[in-house]
Every structure is written in structure tokens, then in C-alpha cells.
PDB file of C-alpha atoms in Angstrom:
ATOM      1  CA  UNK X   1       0.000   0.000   0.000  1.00  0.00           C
ATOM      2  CA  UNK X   2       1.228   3.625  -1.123  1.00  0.00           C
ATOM      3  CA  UNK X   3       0.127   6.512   0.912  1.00  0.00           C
ATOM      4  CA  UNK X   4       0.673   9.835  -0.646  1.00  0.00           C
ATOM      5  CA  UNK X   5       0.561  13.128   1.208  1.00  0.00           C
ATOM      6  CA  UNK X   6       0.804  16.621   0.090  1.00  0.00           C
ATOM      7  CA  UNK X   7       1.334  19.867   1.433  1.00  0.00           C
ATOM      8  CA  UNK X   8       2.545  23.725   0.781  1.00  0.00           C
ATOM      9  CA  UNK X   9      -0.976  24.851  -0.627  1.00  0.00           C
ATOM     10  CA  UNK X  10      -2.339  28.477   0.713  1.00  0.00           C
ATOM     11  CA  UNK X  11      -3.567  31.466  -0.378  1.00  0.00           C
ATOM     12  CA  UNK X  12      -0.703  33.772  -2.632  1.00  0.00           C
ATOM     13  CA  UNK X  13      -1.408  36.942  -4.567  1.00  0.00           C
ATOM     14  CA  UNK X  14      -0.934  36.647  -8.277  1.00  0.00           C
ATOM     15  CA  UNK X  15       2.628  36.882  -9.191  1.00  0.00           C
ATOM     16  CA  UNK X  16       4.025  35.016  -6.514  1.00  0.00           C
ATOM     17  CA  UNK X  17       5.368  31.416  -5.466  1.00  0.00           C
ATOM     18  CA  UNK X  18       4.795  28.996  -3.834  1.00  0.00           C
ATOM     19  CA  UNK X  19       6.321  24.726  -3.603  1.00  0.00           C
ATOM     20  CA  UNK X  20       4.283  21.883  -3.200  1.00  0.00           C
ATOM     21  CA  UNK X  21       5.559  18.864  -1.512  1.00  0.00           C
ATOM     22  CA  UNK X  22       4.146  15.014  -1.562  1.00  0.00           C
ATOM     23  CA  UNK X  23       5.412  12.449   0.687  1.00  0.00           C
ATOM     24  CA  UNK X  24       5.529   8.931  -0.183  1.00  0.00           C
ATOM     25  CA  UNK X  25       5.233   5.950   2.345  1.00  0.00           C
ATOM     26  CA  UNK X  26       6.890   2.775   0.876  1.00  0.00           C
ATOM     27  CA  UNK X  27       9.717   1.519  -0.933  1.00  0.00           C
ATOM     28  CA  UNK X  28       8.362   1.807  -4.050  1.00  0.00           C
ATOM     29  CA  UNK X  29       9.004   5.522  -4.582  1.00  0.00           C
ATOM     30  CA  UNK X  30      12.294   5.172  -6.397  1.00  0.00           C
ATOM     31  CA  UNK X  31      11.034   2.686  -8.894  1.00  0.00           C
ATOM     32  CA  UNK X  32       7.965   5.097  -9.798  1.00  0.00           C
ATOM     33  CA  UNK X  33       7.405   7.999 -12.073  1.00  0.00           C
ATOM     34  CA  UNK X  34       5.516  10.623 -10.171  1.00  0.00           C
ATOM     35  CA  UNK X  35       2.831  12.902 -11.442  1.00  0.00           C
ATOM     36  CA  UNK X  36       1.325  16.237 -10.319  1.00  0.00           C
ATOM     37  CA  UNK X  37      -2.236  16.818 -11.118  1.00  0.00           C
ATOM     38  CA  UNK X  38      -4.675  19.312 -10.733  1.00  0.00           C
ATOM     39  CA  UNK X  39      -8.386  19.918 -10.513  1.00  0.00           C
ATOM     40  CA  UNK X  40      -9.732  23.615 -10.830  1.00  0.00           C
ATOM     41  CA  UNK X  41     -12.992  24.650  -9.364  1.00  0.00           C
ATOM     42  CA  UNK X  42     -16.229  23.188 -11.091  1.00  0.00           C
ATOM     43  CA  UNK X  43     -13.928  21.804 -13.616  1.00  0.00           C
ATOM     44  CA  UNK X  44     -12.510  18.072 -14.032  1.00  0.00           C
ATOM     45  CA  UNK X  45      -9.115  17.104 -12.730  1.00  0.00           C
ATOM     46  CA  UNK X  46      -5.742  17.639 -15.352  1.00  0.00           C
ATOM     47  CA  UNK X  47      -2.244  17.054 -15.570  1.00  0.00           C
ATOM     48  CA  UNK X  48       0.294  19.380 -14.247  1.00  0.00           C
ATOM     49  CA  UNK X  49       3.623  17.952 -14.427  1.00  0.00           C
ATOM     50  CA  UNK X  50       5.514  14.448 -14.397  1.00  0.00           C
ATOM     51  CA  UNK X  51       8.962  13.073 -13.172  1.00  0.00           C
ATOM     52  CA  UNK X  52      10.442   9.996 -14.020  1.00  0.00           C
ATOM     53  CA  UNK X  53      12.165   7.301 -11.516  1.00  0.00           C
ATOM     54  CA  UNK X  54      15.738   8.859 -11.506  1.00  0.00           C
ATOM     55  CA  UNK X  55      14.628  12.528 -12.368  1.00  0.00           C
ATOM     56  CA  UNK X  56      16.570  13.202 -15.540  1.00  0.00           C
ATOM     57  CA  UNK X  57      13.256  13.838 -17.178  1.00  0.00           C
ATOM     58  CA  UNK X  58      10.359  15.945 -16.722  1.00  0.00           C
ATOM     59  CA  UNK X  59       7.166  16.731 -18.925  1.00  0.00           C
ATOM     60  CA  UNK X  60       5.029  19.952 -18.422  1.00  0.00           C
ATOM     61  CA  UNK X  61       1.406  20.880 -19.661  1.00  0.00           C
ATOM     62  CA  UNK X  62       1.335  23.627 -22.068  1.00  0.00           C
ATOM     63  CA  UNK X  63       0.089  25.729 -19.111  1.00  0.00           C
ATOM     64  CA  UNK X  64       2.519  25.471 -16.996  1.00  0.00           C
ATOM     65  CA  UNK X  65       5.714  25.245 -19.068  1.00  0.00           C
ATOM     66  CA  UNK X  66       8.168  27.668 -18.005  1.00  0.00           C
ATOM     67  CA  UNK X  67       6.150  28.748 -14.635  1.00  0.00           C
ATOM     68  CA  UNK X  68       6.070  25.413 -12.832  1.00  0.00           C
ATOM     69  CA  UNK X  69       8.904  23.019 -11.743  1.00  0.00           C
ATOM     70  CA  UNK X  70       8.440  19.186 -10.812  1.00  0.00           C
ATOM     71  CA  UNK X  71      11.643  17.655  -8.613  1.00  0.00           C
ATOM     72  CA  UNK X  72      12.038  14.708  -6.602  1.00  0.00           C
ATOM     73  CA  UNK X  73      14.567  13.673  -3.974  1.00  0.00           C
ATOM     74  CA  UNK X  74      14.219  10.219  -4.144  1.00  0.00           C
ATOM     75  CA  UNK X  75      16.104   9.761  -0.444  1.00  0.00           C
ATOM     76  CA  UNK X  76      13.583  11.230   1.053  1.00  0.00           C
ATOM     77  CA  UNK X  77      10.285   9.762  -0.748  1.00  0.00           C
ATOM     78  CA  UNK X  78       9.329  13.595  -2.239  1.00  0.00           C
ATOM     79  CA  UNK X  79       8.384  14.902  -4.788  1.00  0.00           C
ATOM     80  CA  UNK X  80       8.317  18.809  -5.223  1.00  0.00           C
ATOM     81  CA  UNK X  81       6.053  21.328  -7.248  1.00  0.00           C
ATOM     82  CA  UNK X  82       7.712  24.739  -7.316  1.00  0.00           C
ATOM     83  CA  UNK X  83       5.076  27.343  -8.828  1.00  0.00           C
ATOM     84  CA  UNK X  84       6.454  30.776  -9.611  1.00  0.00           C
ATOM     85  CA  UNK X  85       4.354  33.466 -11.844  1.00  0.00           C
ATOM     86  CA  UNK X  86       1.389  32.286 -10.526  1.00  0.00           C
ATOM     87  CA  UNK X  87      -1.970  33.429 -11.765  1.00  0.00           C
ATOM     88  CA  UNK X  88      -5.519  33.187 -10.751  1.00  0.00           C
ATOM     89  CA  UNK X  89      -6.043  30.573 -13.364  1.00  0.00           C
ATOM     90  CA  UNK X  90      -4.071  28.234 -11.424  1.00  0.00           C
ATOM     91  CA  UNK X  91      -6.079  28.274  -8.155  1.00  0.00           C
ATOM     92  CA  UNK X  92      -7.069  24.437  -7.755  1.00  0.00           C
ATOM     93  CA  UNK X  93      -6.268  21.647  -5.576  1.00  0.00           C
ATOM     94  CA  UNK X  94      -2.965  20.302  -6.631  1.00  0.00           C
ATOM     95  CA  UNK X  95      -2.873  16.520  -6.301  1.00  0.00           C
ATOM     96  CA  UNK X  96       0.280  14.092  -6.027  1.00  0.00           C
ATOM     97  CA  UNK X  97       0.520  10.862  -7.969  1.00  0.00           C
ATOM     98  CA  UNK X  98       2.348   7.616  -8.632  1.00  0.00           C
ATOM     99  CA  UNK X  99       2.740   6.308 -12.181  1.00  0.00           C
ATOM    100  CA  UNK X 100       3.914   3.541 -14.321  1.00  0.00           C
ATOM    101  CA  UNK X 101       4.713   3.161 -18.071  1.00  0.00           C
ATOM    102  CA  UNK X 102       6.006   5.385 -20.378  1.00  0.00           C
ATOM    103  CA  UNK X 103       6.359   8.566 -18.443  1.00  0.00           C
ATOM    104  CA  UNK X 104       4.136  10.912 -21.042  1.00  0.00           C
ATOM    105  CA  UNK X 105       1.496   8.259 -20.982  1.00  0.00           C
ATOM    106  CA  UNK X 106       1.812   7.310 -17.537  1.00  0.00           C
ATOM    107  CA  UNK X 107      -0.664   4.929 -15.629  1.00  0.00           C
ATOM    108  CA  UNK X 108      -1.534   6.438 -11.715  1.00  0.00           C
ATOM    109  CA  UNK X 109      -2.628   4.467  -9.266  1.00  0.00           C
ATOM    110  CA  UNK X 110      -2.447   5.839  -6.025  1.00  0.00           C
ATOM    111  CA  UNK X 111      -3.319   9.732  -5.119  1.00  0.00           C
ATOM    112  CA  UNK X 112      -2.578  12.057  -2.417  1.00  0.00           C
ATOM    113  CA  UNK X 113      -5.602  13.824  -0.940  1.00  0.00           C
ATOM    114  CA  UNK X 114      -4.768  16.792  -2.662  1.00  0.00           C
ATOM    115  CA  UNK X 115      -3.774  20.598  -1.152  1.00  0.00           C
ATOM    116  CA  UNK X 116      -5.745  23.687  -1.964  1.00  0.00           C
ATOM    117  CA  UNK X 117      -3.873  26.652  -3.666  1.00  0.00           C
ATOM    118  CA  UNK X 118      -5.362  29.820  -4.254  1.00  0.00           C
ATOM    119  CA  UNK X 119      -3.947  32.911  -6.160  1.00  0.00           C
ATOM    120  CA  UNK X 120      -5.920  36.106  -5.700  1.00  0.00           C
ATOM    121  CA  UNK X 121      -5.879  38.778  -8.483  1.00  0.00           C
TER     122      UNK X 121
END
């Protein structure tokens, strides 16, 4: 069993930062990709950002490209959302999870319970 727990959510103006972290129980978190996800008000739930096992590669949405940073340290079962330039648009809960497969096509299984992050204009 994989327990996944986020946290760093709040309320920031637009413009500013803030870093999401997810902490994994298990020993499974090395071998997984891990996936951030995200699920605006009164709209379904999409992909943020994706790391694979080792970290060497990262995929973005369109959205977020540029603005958002996914990291891992895999010592410590984490993996990291650093948001910078953020905008109202991007007030959702932010959910952590763990993949499988080919990282752009990834397969998740298990999901955090998800942190609220608000930007005011």
C-alpha cells in the first residue's frame, strides 16, 4: 500500500510562489514515475507535471511550461512542485501521484488527498 501526502498549498497573490511537496510511504518511490495533477474549481481534474524514476526527465502541460517546476529527492520519498508566476487561473487543488509506463502516458494508481492553492488577483 502507497500513501501519498501533500502539502505547501495556501492562499498567494498573483505573481508570486509557492512549492508543493508530496510524501511517499513505501519503498516503491524510487522505482515510480511521479505525477502532479490538478483539478480547478467546477472543472474536471488535469495534468500538471511528471517526473520519471531517476529525475533526468520531466514533462510539463502547455500551461505550466516555463512557470512550474516538478523535482524529486528520491532519499527522502518527495516529490516537489515549485510554482512561480502564478496566476488566478491556477487556483485548484494540486494533487500528487504515482505512475507507471512510459512517463508521457503514464498509468496512476495511487493519489494524495490533494492541497488547496489559491492565487488572488
Amino acid at each position: 500500500q502507497v500513501q501519498l501526502v501533500e502539502s505547501g498549498g495556501g492562499l498567494v497573490q498573483a505573481g508570486g510562489s509557492l512549492r508543493l511537496s508530496c510524501v511517499a510511504s513505501g519503498r516503491t518511490f524510487s522505482s515510480s514515475h511521479m505525477g502532479w495533477f490538478r483539478q480547478p474549481p467546477g472543472k474536471e481534474r488535469e495534468f500538471v507535471a511528471a517526473i520519471s524514476r531517476s529525475g533526468s526527465t520531466t514533462y510539463y502541460a502547455d500551461s505550466v511550461k516555463g512557470r512550474f517546476t516538478i523535482s524529486r529527492d528520491n532519499a527522502k520519498n518527495t516529490v516537489y512542485l515549485q510554482m512561480s508566476s502564478l496566476k488566478p487561473e491556477d487556483t485548484a487543488v494540486y494533487y500528487c501521484a504515482r505512475g507507471y509506463g512510459i512517463l508521457t502516458t503514464a498509468t496512476y494508481d495511487y493519489w494524495g488527498q490533494g492541497t488547496q492553492v489559491t492565487v488572488s488577483s
